Coordinates of C-alpha atoms in Angstrom, one line a residue:
M861 CA -1.0 13.8 8.0
A862 CA -4.1 12.6 6.7
I863 CA -3.8 8.6 6.4
Y864 CA -5.7 6.8 3.4
A865 CA -4.8 3.3 3.6
L866 CA -2.7 0.7 5.3
F867 CA -1.6 -2.3 3.5
V868 CA 0.4 -5.3 5.7
F869 CA 2.3 -8.0 3.3
N870 CA 3.7 -10.8 5.0
R871 CA 7.2 -12.0 3.7
H872 CA 5.0 -14.5 1.1
C873 CA 3.7 -11.3 -1.0
E874 CA 0.2 -11.7 0.7
C875 CA -2.0 -8.9 1.7
I876 CA -2.6 -10.1 5.5
Y877 CA -4.6 -7.0 6.3
H878 CA -5.6 -3.7 4.8
T879 CA -7.6 -0.6 6.1
S880 CA -8.7 2.3 4.3
W881 CA -10.1 5.4 5.7
R882 CA -12.4 8.2 4.1
R883 CA -10.2 10.6 1.6
G884 CA -13.1 12.8 0.3
T885 CA -13.9 12.8 -3.6
V886 CA -10.0 12.0 -4.5
G887 CA -10.9 7.9 -4.8
N888 CA -9.3 4.9 -3.5
S889 CA -5.7 4.8 -2.4
T890 CA -4.1 3.5 -5.5
G891 CA -5.6 6.7 -7.4
G892 CA -7.9 4.6 -9.8
G893 CA -9.9 1.6 -9.4
S894 CA -13.7 0.3 -9.3
A895 CA -16.2 1.8 -7.7
A896 CA -16.1 -1.0 -4.9
A897 CA -13.4 0.0 -3.6
S898 CA -13.9 3.5 -3.6
A899 CA -17.1 2.6 -1.5
A900 CA -14.7 0.5 0.8
A901 CA -12.1 3.4 1.2
T902 CA -15.2 5.5 2.4
A903 CA -17.0 3.0 4.3
G904 CA -13.5 2.2 6.7
Q905 CA -13.8 -1.6 5.7
N906 CA -10.4 -3.7 6.0
S907 CA -10.3 -6.6 3.9
L908 CA -11.4 -9.2 6.4
D909 CA -14.8 -7.1 6.8
A910 CA -15.0 -7.6 3.5
E911 CA -14.6 -11.1 2.7
A912 CA -17.0 -11.3 6.2
T913 CA -19.7 -9.7 4.3
G914 CA -20.1 -11.8 1.6
D915 CA -19.6 -9.5 -1.2
P916 CA -17.6 -10.9 -3.5
D917 CA -16.9 -7.6 -5.7
L918 CA -15.7 -5.5 -2.5
A919 CA -13.5 -8.6 -1.7
A920 CA -12.0 -8.7 -5.4
A921 CA -11.4 -4.9 -5.4
V922 CA -9.9 -5.0 -2.1
A923 CA -7.6 -8.1 -3.0
E924 CA -6.7 -6.4 -6.6
D925 CA -5.8 -2.9 -4.7
A926 CA -3.4 -4.9 -2.7
K927 CA -1.9 -6.5 -5.8
L928 CA -1.5 -3.0 -7.6
V929 CA 0.1 -1.6 -4.6
Y930 CA 2.5 -4.4 -4.0
G931 CA 3.6 -4.2 -7.5
V932 CA 4.4 -0.7 -7.5
V933 CA 6.5 -1.6 -4.2
F934 CA 8.3 -4.8 -5.6
S935 CA 9.1 -2.6 -9.0
L936 CA 10.1 0.6 -7.5
R937 CA 12.4 -1.8 -4.8
N938 CA 14.0 -3.4 -8.0
M939 CA 14.4 0.0 -9.5
V940 CA 16.2 1.4 -6.5
S941 CA 18.3 -1.2 -5.8
K942 CA 19.3 -1.0 -9.6
L943 CA 20.4 2.4 -9.3
A944 CA 21.5 2.8 -5.8
P945 CA 25.5 3.3 -6.2
R946 CA 26.0 1.0 -2.8
K947 CA 24.6 -2.9 -2.5
D948 CA 23.6 -2.0 1.1
A949 CA 21.7 0.9 0.3
E950 CA 18.3 1.0 2.1
G951 CA 16.2 1.9 -1.0
F952 CA 13.3 4.1 -1.2
Q953 CA 11.2 5.0 1.9
S954 CA 8.2 7.0 0.2
Y955 CA 7.5 8.4 -3.0
R956 CA 4.9 11.3 -4.0
A957 CA 2.2 10.9 -6.7
G958 CA -0.1 14.2 -7.4
A959 CA -2.8 12.5 -5.7
Y960 CA -1.0 10.6 -2.6
R961 CA 2.2 9.9 -1.1
L962 CA 3.4 6.2 -0.6
H963 CA 5.4 5.0 2.4
F964 CA 7.3 1.9 2.6
F965 CA 8.9 -0.1 5.6
E966 CA 10.5 -3.6 5.6
T967 CA 10.9 -5.4 9.0
P968 CA 14.0 -7.7 9.1
S969 CA 11.3 -10.5 9.3
G970 CA 9.8 -9.5 5.7
M971 CA 7.0 -8.1 7.0
R972 CA 6.0 -5.0 4.5
L973 CA 3.9 -2.2 5.8
V974 CA 3.0 0.4 3.2
M975 CA 0.5 3.2 3.8
T976 CA -0.5 6.0 1.7
T977 CA -1.2 9.4 3.0
D978 CA -2.0 13.1 1.6
P979 CA 0.6 14.1 -0.9
A980 CA 1.9 17.0 2.0
S981 CA 2.9 14.6 4.4
E982 CA 6.7 13.8 4.8

């Protein structure tokens, strides 16, 4: 299983950690985005490194990717909770797009872990 990116969000919906790994010529972890975000993905930098380097474009691209990923997770969680036959259903754990599979886990303390992997992984 190839892991493309890992995002950790706190209970206040803020991205507290992000890291990306090289995934070839497909692009960055959100399936689109800027050249700066793709450069961060191929360099293997996390969001803290992007801010430490002083490159505002790279830090902005990483922050934008985190917002997009959290927006997808938030929207899917709401839709699944409305369609679920029971109120105590767990919700979604992953979904597959053409270029990646997004895995989601939420801890009892409200931390949210989002990982993007290759589409063939389970």
